[in-house]
Amino acid sequence: MAGPILTADRLQRRVARLPRVDLAHLPTPLEEVPRFAEAIGPVRVLIKRDDCTGLLLGGNKARHNEFLMADALYEGCDTVIWGAGLQSNNCRQTAAACAKLGLDCRLYLSKSHYKREIQGNLLLDYLVGAKVELVDAEIGPELDALLAAKADEARAQGKRPYVWDRSRVVPRAAISYTLCLAEIMQQMHAMDLRPDAVYVSSAGSTGAGLALGKAVLGLNCPVRSICPMTWPWDIPEALAQTANEAAALLDLPHRLRASDIDATTEYIGPGYGKPSQDGLEAMHLLATMEGILLEPTYTAKAMAALVADVRSGKLAPGSVVVFIHTGGLPAVFVDPTQLLAGIHGEVPRIDSTDANS
Ligand SMILES: *Cc1c(COP(=O)(O)O)cnc(C)c1O
C-alpha cells in the first residue's frame, strides 16, 4: 500500500480536479444507533445514511453518478445506455440523473432473478421517463456485450451514447466512495471518534473506492466488503484493480493488491437477490429498534455480517463500527408477501372488502 497519507481535505482537493455534477444530497448523516447496538453486543454502531442521498429515493448510485454523468456530459453524449437486473437501483438512480440533466435514458434490464412486476425500481424507471427494454441476457459479461451492441445501434442512429462500459465506469464510480470515506472521517473527527471497522455491501466500485480511501487516508482498520453476489472473476483481484485505476485517474501513486481487499461472499445465502435468514433477522432488528429500514438483496446481508462479527467476538467489545447504508429501499415493495412471511413467519390479513368503494 505504498504512497503518501493524505488528509481528508487534501484528498477532496485532489478529486475536485475531475469533472463532477451535483446530484447527491451531501454530506449524508452519520447516525448512531444505540438501541440496535445494545441488542447485538457491547459495541457502538454508526450508520452512514447513504440511503438519504436523494436522486429518486437514495442509494450509493447517486454518488457514483456525480462522476459518471459528468463524464458523459464532458464527452458530449446525449444518450445514456445502462443495464442491470430488473430491480436495479443503479438504473433507477441513473434514469433520474438523466431526467435532471436532459439526457435520453435507455435501460436494458435482465429478466433473470426477479419477479416480473411493475413495482419498486422498475416502476420508478418508467415514472422518470426512461425507455425500458427487458432482455434475456444474464447480468455480467453477457449483458455487458449487449449494451455495447446497443451503443453501436444508437451511434448508427446518429446518437452520441454514453454506455455502461465496465472498464470506464467502474473506476470512476469508485472515486465517489474514496471521497465518502473522507466524509466519514471528517464526521467522526467532529464527534471525537475513530472507526474500528467499516462494513458495506459491495462487490464492485463502492468497496474498491473505500479500499483506496483506506490506503490514501492511512486508516488502520478493516473495511469489509460484504458481497451480494459472485462474479465470473476473482473479486479481491478485481477490486484491487479498480482501486488502482481510480488512483491513476486521481494521479495518486497508491497501489493495492488483492491481499489488501477484505471481501467476503459468505453472506450471499440462497443467492443474489434472494433473502437470507440472517439478513432478514438483521433487517428486522434494525427496523424495530431504530425505525431504519434495510432491504434483503444488499444491505441486510452486509448487516448480517456485522452482527455475526460482533457475536463471534471478531469485533472486540467497545469497538466503534461504521455501517454504510447503500440504499436500495424501493425493492421492499416488489414482493411484500414474501418479505413479511420471511421476517414474521406469517402475513397479516387485512380486510379488503371496502377497497375502491
Ligand atoms: C449497487 C448497490 C450496491 C453495490 O455497489 P457496487 O458499487 O456495485 O459494489 C450495494 N448496495 C445497494 C443498495 C446497491 O444498489
CSV table of C-alpha atoms in Angstrom, one decimal, residues 97-305:
chain,number,residue,atom,x,y,z
A,97,ALA,CA,-30.0,11.7,-13.2
A,98,CYS,CA,-30.7,11.6,-17.0
A,99,ALA,CA,-34.1,13.2,-16.4
A,100,LYS,CA,-32.4,16.0,-14.4
A,101,LEU,CA,-29.7,16.5,-17.0
A,102,GLY,CA,-31.8,16.2,-20.1
A,103,LEU,CA,-30.2,13.0,-21.4
A,104,ASP,CA,-32.1,10.3,-23.2
A,105,CYS,CA,-32.0,7.1,-21.0
A,106,ARG,CA,-32.3,3.6,-22.4
A,107,LEU,CA,-32.3,0.8,-19.9
A,108,TYR,CA,-31.8,-2.9,-20.8
A,109,LEU,CA,-32.9,-4.9,-17.8
A,110,SER,CA,-32.2,-8.6,-17.4
A,111,LYS,CA,-35.3,-10.6,-16.6
A,112,SER,CA,-33.5,-13.2,-14.5
A,113,HIS,CA,-33.5,-13.3,-10.7
A,114,TYR,CA,-36.6,-11.0,-10.2
A,115,LYS,CA,-40.3,-11.1,-10.1
A,116,ARG,CA,-41.7,-9.5,-13.3
A,117,GLU,CA,-43.9,-6.9,-11.8
A,118,ILE,CA,-44.1,-3.1,-12.4
A,119,GLN,CA,-43.1,-2.2,-8.8
A,120,GLY,CA,-40.2,-0.8,-6.9
A,121,ASN,CA,-37.3,0.3,-9.1
A,122,LEU,CA,-38.9,-0.7,-12.3
A,123,LEU,CA,-41.9,1.5,-11.6
A,124,LEU,CA,-39.7,4.4,-10.8
A,125,ASP,CA,-37.7,3.9,-14.1
A,126,TYR,CA,-40.9,4.3,-16.1
A,127,LEU,CA,-42.1,7.3,-14.0
A,128,VAL,CA,-39.0,9.3,-14.7
A,129,GLY,CA,-39.3,8.6,-18.4
A,130,ALA,CA,-36.6,6.0,-19.1
A,131,LYS,CA,-37.0,3.8,-22.2
A,132,VAL,CA,-37.0,0.3,-20.8
A,133,GLU,CA,-36.4,-3.0,-22.6
A,134,LEU,CA,-36.5,-6.3,-20.8
A,135,VAL,CA,-33.8,-8.7,-22.1
A,136,ASP,CA,-32.8,-12.4,-21.5
A,137,ALA,CA,-29.1,-11.7,-21.2
A,138,GLU,CA,-27.6,-12.6,-17.7
A,139,ILE,CA,-26.0,-9.8,-15.6
A,140,GLY,CA,-22.2,-9.8,-16.2
A,141,PRO,CA,-20.3,-10.3,-19.5
A,142,GLU,CA,-23.4,-11.3,-21.5
A,143,LEU,CA,-25.3,-8.1,-20.6
A,144,ASP,CA,-22.1,-6.0,-21.0
A,145,ALA,CA,-21.8,-7.3,-24.6
A,146,LEU,CA,-25.5,-6.5,-25.2
A,147,LEU,CA,-25.0,-2.9,-24.0
A,148,ALA,CA,-22.0,-2.4,-26.3
A,149,ALA,CA,-24.1,-3.6,-29.2
A,150,LYS,CA,-27.0,-1.3,-28.3
A,151,ALA,CA,-24.5,1.6,-28.2
A,152,ASP,CA,-23.4,0.7,-31.7
A,153,GLU,CA,-27.0,0.8,-32.8
A,154,ALA,CA,-27.5,4.2,-31.2
A,155,ARG,CA,-24.4,5.5,-33.0
A,156,ALA,CA,-25.8,4.3,-36.3
A,157,GLN,CA,-29.0,6.3,-35.5
A,158,GLY,CA,-26.8,9.4,-35.1
A,159,LYS,CA,-26.9,9.4,-31.3
A,160,ARG,CA,-23.9,10.0,-29.1
A,161,PRO,CA,-24.3,7.3,-26.4
A,162,TYR,CA,-22.6,7.0,-23.0
A,163,VAL,CA,-22.6,3.3,-22.4
A,164,TRP,CA,-22.2,1.3,-19.2
A,165,ASP,CA,-18.7,0.1,-20.1
A,166,ARG,CA,-17.2,-1.7,-17.1
A,167,SER,CA,-13.6,-0.6,-17.7
A,168,ARG,CA,-14.6,3.1,-18.0
A,169,VAL,CA,-17.5,3.3,-15.5
A,170,VAL,CA,-16.4,1.2,-12.5
A,171,PRO,CA,-13.2,3.1,-11.6
A,172,ARG,CA,-14.9,6.5,-12.0
A,173,ALA,CA,-17.7,5.4,-9.7
A,174,ALA,CA,-15.2,4.1,-7.2
A,175,ILE,CA,-13.7,7.6,-6.7
A,176,SER,CA,-17.0,8.7,-5.2
A,177,TYR,CA,-16.6,6.2,-2.3
A,178,THR,CA,-12.9,7.2,-1.7
A,179,LEU,CA,-14.4,10.6,-1.1
A,180,CYS,CA,-17.2,9.1,1.0
A,181,LEU,CA,-14.6,7.6,3.4
A,182,ALA,CA,-13.1,11.1,3.7
A,183,GLU,CA,-16.5,12.5,4.5
A,184,ILE,CA,-17.0,9.8,7.2
A,185,MET,CA,-13.6,10.5,8.7
A,186,GLN,CA,-14.4,14.2,9.0
A,187,GLN,CA,-17.7,13.5,10.6
A,188,MET,CA,-16.1,11.1,13.1
A,189,HIS,CA,-13.4,13.5,13.8
A,190,ALA,CA,-16.0,16.1,14.7
A,191,MET,CA,-17.5,13.5,17.1
A,192,ASP,CA,-14.1,12.7,18.6
A,193,LEU,CA,-14.3,9.1,17.3
A,194,ARG,CA,-12.2,6.8,15.2
A,195,PRO,CA,-13.7,3.8,13.4
A,196,ASP,CA,-12.5,0.3,14.4
A,197,ALA,CA,-14.2,-1.3,11.4
A,198,VAL,CA,-16.3,-0.2,8.4
A,199,TYR,CA,-18.9,-2.5,6.7
A,200,VAL,CA,-20.5,-2.1,3.3
A,201,SER,CA,-22.4,-4.2,0.8
A,202,SER,CA,-20.3,-4.3,-2.4
A,203,ALA,CA,-18.6,-6.5,-5.0
A,204,GLY,CA,-17.6,-3.6,-7.2
A,205,SER,CA,-17.0,0.2,-7.3
A,206,THR,CA,-18.1,1.0,-3.8
A,207,GLY,CA,-15.8,-1.4,-2.0
A,208,ALA,CA,-12.9,-0.6,-4.3
A,209,GLY,CA,-13.3,3.1,-3.7
A,210,LEU,CA,-13.4,2.6,0.0
A,211,ALA,CA,-10.3,0.3,-0.1
A,212,LEU,CA,-8.4,3.1,-1.9
A,213,GLY,CA,-9.7,5.6,0.6
A,214,LYS,CA,-8.4,3.5,3.5
A,215,ALA,CA,-4.9,3.4,1.9
A,216,VAL,CA,-4.8,7.1,0.9
A,217,LEU,CA,-6.2,8.3,4.3
A,218,GLY,CA,-4.0,5.9,6.2
A,219,LEU,CA,-6.9,4.3,8.0
A,220,ASN,CA,-5.8,1.4,10.2
A,221,CYS,CA,-8.9,-0.7,10.5
A,222,PRO,CA,-10.8,-3.3,8.4
A,223,VAL,CA,-13.0,-2.0,5.6
A,224,ARG,CA,-15.2,-5.1,4.8
A,225,SER,CA,-17.0,-5.5,1.5
A,226,ILE,CA,-19.8,-8.0,2.0
A,227,CYS,CA,-20.5,-9.3,-1.5
A,228,PRO,CA,-24.2,-9.6,-2.5
A,229,MET,CA,-23.2,-11.8,-5.4
A,230,THR,CA,-20.3,-13.7,-7.0
A,231,TRP,CA,-18.8,-12.8,-10.4
A,232,PRO,CA,-17.1,-15.0,-13.0
A,233,TRP,CA,-13.8,-13.3,-11.9
A,234,ASP,CA,-11.9,-13.1,-8.6
A,235,ILE,CA,-13.4,-10.3,-6.5
A,236,PRO,CA,-10.4,-9.2,-4.4
A,237,GLU,CA,-8.3,-9.1,-7.7
A,238,ALA,CA,-11.0,-7.0,-9.4
A,239,LEU,CA,-11.5,-4.6,-6.5
A,240,ALA,CA,-7.7,-4.0,-6.2
A,241,GLN,CA,-7.5,-3.4,-10.0
A,242,THR,CA,-10.5,-1.0,-9.8
A,243,ALA,CA,-8.9,0.8,-6.8
A,244,ASN,CA,-5.6,1.2,-8.8
A,245,GLU,CA,-7.4,2.5,-11.9
A,246,ALA,CA,-9.2,5.1,-9.6
A,247,ALA,CA,-5.8,6.0,-8.1
A,248,ALA,CA,-4.4,6.6,-11.6
A,249,LEU,CA,-7.4,8.8,-12.5
A,250,LEU,CA,-6.6,10.8,-9.4
A,251,ASP,CA,-2.9,10.9,-10.2
A,252,LEU,CA,-2.2,9.2,-6.8
A,253,PRO,CA,0.8,6.8,-6.5
A,254,HIS,CA,-1.1,4.3,-4.2
A,255,ARG,CA,-1.4,0.8,-5.5
A,256,LEU,CA,-3.3,-2.1,-3.9
A,257,ARG,CA,-3.0,-5.8,-4.1
A,258,ALA,CA,-5.7,-8.4,-3.8
A,259,SER,CA,-4.5,-9.1,-0.3
A,260,ASP,CA,-5.3,-5.5,0.7
A,261,ILE,CA,-9.0,-6.2,0.0
A,262,ASP,CA,-11.3,-7.5,2.7
A,263,ALA,CA,-14.2,-9.0,0.8
A,264,THR,CA,-16.4,-12.0,1.7
A,265,THR,CA,-19.1,-13.9,-0.2
A,266,GLU,CA,-20.1,-15.8,2.9
A,267,TYR,CA,-23.3,-13.9,3.4
A,268,ILE,CA,-25.0,-14.3,0.0
A,269,GLY,CA,-27.2,-17.0,1.4
A,270,PRO,CA,-29.5,-18.7,-1.2
A,271,GLY,CA,-28.3,-16.4,-4.0
A,272,TYR,CA,-28.2,-12.9,-5.4
A,273,GLY,CA,-31.5,-11.1,-4.9
A,274,LYS,CA,-32.8,-13.9,-2.6
A,275,PRO,CA,-33.3,-13.1,1.0
A,276,SER,CA,-31.1,-14.8,3.6
A,277,GLN,CA,-32.4,-15.7,7.1
A,278,ASP,CA,-29.6,-13.9,9.0
A,279,GLY,CA,-30.1,-10.9,6.7
A,280,LEU,CA,-33.9,-10.8,7.4
A,281,GLU,CA,-33.1,-11.1,11.1
A,282,ALA,CA,-30.7,-8.1,11.0
A,283,MET,CA,-33.2,-6.2,9.0
A,284,HIS,CA,-36.0,-6.9,11.5
A,285,LEU,CA,-33.8,-5.9,14.4
A,286,LEU,CA,-32.7,-2.5,12.9
A,287,ALA,CA,-36.3,-1.7,11.8
A,288,THR,CA,-37.9,-2.4,15.2
A,289,MET,CA,-35.0,-1.0,17.3
A,290,GLU,CA,-34.4,2.2,15.3
A,291,GLY,CA,-37.0,2.6,12.6
A,292,ILE,CA,-34.4,2.4,9.9
A,293,LEU,CA,-35.1,0.1,7.0
A,294,LEU,CA,-32.6,-2.2,5.2
A,295,GLU,CA,-33.5,-4.3,2.1
A,296,PRO,CA,-32.9,-8.0,1.6
A,297,THR,CA,-30.6,-8.0,-1.5
A,298,TYR,CA,-27.7,-5.9,-0.3
A,299,THR,CA,-27.8,-4.0,3.0
A,300,ALA,CA,-29.5,-6.7,5.1
A,301,LYS,CA,-26.7,-9.2,4.1
A,302,ALA,CA,-24.0,-6.7,5.0
A,303,MET,CA,-25.6,-6.0,8.3
A,304,ALA,CA,-25.8,-9.8,9.0
A,305,ALA,CA,-22.0,-9.9,8.6
